[in-house]
């Protein structure tokens, strides 16, 4: 269908395609299709290339995760909270709904970490 678009619209077209290998791993590819024309503008053939962008997508995913997830605790950070809060406020306005936000502050958490260790503190936060 996309290939037909290249031919009918006489334009180049790029899009991503995921393939599932037999072993279950996903391969992300970028497919590019460009028509080659003669002097009268008629399409002679289409040049197609398929580029493996799996490592790029994996790196991109890690970058997004590192933006929103605390590397010590594995929990979402304040950036993620603000991002989700903006999304929920927009949704609530669109649907004319109300929302509530509850935040907890753990007093003297640093002294807990100092006394029992960061691993214990991380477990406390997660549970």
CSV table of C-alpha atoms in Angstrom, one decimal:
chain,number,residue,atom,x,y,z
A,1,UNK,CA,0.0,0.0,0.0
A,2,UNK,CA,2.8,2.4,0.9
A,3,UNK,CA,4.7,1.4,-2.2
A,4,UNK,CA,1.6,2.3,-4.3
A,5,UNK,CA,1.6,5.7,-2.7
A,6,UNK,CA,5.1,6.3,-4.0
A,7,UNK,CA,4.1,5.4,-7.5
A,8,UNK,CA,0.7,7.2,-7.5
A,9,UNK,CA,1.9,10.4,-5.9
A,10,UNK,CA,5.4,10.3,-7.5
A,11,UNK,CA,7.1,11.2,-4.2
A,12,UNK,CA,9.7,9.6,-2.0
A,13,UNK,CA,8.4,8.0,1.1
A,14,UNK,CA,10.2,7.0,4.3
A,15,UNK,CA,8.7,5.0,7.1
A,16,UNK,CA,9.6,2.6,9.9
A,17,UNK,CA,8.8,-1.1,9.9
A,18,UNK,CA,9.2,-3.6,12.7
A,19,UNK,CA,10.1,-7.2,11.9
A,20,UNK,CA,9.9,-10.1,14.3
A,21,UNK,CA,12.7,-12.6,13.9
A,22,UNK,CA,12.3,-16.4,14.5
A,23,UNK,CA,14.0,-16.1,17.9
A,24,UNK,CA,11.5,-13.5,19.0
A,25,UNK,CA,13.7,-10.4,18.8
A,26,UNK,CA,12.4,-7.3,17.1
A,27,UNK,CA,14.3,-5.6,14.3
A,28,UNK,CA,13.5,-2.0,13.7
A,29,UNK,CA,14.0,-0.8,10.1
A,30,UNK,CA,13.7,2.4,8.2
A,31,UNK,CA,12.4,1.8,4.7
A,32,UNK,CA,13.0,4.5,2.0
A,33,UNK,CA,11.4,4.4,-1.4
A,34,UNK,CA,12.1,6.9,-4.1
A,35,UNK,CA,10.8,6.9,-7.7
A,36,UNK,CA,13.3,7.3,-10.6
A,37,UNK,CA,11.9,9.1,-13.6
A,38,UNK,CA,12.7,9.5,-17.2
A,39,UNK,CA,13.0,12.8,-19.0
A,40,UNK,CA,9.2,13.0,-19.4
A,41,UNK,CA,8.6,12.5,-15.7
A,42,UNK,CA,7.4,8.9,-16.0
A,43,UNK,CA,8.5,6.5,-13.3
A,44,UNK,CA,10.9,4.0,-14.6
A,45,UNK,CA,11.5,2.2,-11.3
A,46,UNK,CA,11.5,2.7,-7.6
A,47,UNK,CA,14.7,2.5,-5.5
A,48,UNK,CA,14.1,1.0,-2.1
A,49,UNK,CA,16.5,0.7,0.8
A,50,UNK,CA,16.0,-1.0,4.2
A,51,UNK,CA,18.2,0.2,7.0
A,52,UNK,CA,18.5,-1.5,10.4
A,53,UNK,CA,17.8,1.2,13.1
A,54,UNK,CA,17.4,-1.3,16.0
A,55,UNK,CA,20.3,0.0,18.0
A,56,UNK,CA,19.3,3.6,17.4
A,57,UNK,CA,15.7,2.8,18.8
A,58,UNK,CA,17.2,0.9,21.8
A,59,UNK,CA,19.4,3.9,22.6
A,60,UNK,CA,16.5,6.3,22.2
A,61,UNK,CA,14.4,4.2,24.6
A,62,UNK,CA,17.2,4.2,27.2
A,63,UNK,CA,17.6,8.0,26.8
A,64,UNK,CA,13.8,8.5,27.5
A,65,UNK,CA,14.0,6.1,30.4
A,66,UNK,CA,17.0,7.9,31.9
A,67,UNK,CA,15.1,11.2,31.6
A,68,UNK,CA,12.1,10.0,33.6
A,69,UNK,CA,13.5,7.2,35.8
A,70,UNK,CA,15.8,7.5,38.8
A,71,UNK,CA,18.8,5.3,38.2
A,72,UNK,CA,19.2,4.5,42.0
A,73,UNK,CA,15.7,3.5,42.8
A,74,UNK,CA,14.3,2.6,39.4
A,75,UNK,CA,11.3,4.8,40.3
A,76,UNK,CA,9.8,7.6,38.2
A,77,UNK,CA,11.3,11.0,39.0
A,78,UNK,CA,9.9,14.5,39.4
A,79,UNK,CA,10.3,15.2,35.6
A,80,UNK,CA,7.9,12.3,34.9
A,81,UNK,CA,5.5,13.6,37.6
A,82,UNK,CA,5.3,17.0,36.0
A,83,UNK,CA,5.0,15.5,32.5
A,84,UNK,CA,2.1,13.2,33.6
A,85,UNK,CA,0.5,16.1,35.6
A,86,UNK,CA,0.5,18.3,32.5
A,87,UNK,CA,-1.1,15.5,30.5
A,88,UNK,CA,-3.8,14.8,33.1
A,89,UNK,CA,-4.6,18.5,33.5
A,90,UNK,CA,-5.1,18.8,29.7
A,91,UNK,CA,-7.2,15.7,29.7
A,92,UNK,CA,-9.3,16.9,32.6
A,93,UNK,CA,-9.9,20.3,31.0
A,94,UNK,CA,-10.9,18.6,27.7
A,95,UNK,CA,-13.4,16.4,29.5
A,96,UNK,CA,-14.4,19.0,32.0
A,97,UNK,CA,-13.3,16.8,34.9
A,98,UNK,CA,-11.6,17.6,38.2
A,99,UNK,CA,-8.4,16.0,39.4
A,100,UNK,CA,-6.6,15.7,42.7
A,101,UNK,CA,-2.9,15.4,43.5
A,102,UNK,CA,-1.6,13.9,46.7
A,103,UNK,CA,2.1,14.3,47.5
A,104,UNK,CA,3.9,12.8,50.5
A,105,UNK,CA,7.1,14.2,52.0
A,106,UNK,CA,9.2,11.9,54.2
A,107,UNK,CA,10.7,13.9,57.0
A,108,UNK,CA,14.3,13.2,57.8
A,109,UNK,CA,14.7,10.7,55.0
A,110,UNK,CA,18.4,11.6,54.7
A,111,UNK,CA,19.0,10.5,58.3
A,112,UNK,CA,17.2,7.2,57.5
A,113,UNK,CA,19.4,6.6,54.5
A,114,UNK,CA,22.5,7.5,56.6
A,115,UNK,CA,21.5,5.1,59.4
A,116,UNK,CA,20.2,2.1,57.4
A,117,UNK,CA,21.8,2.6,54.0
A,118,UNK,CA,20.7,3.6,50.6
A,119,UNK,CA,19.5,0.2,49.6
A,120,UNK,CA,17.2,0.1,52.6
A,121,UNK,CA,16.0,3.6,51.7
A,122,UNK,CA,15.3,2.6,48.2
A,123,UNK,CA,13.3,-0.4,49.4
A,124,UNK,CA,11.3,1.9,51.6
A,125,UNK,CA,10.5,4.2,48.7
A,126,UNK,CA,9.4,1.4,46.4
A,127,UNK,CA,7.2,-0.3,49.0
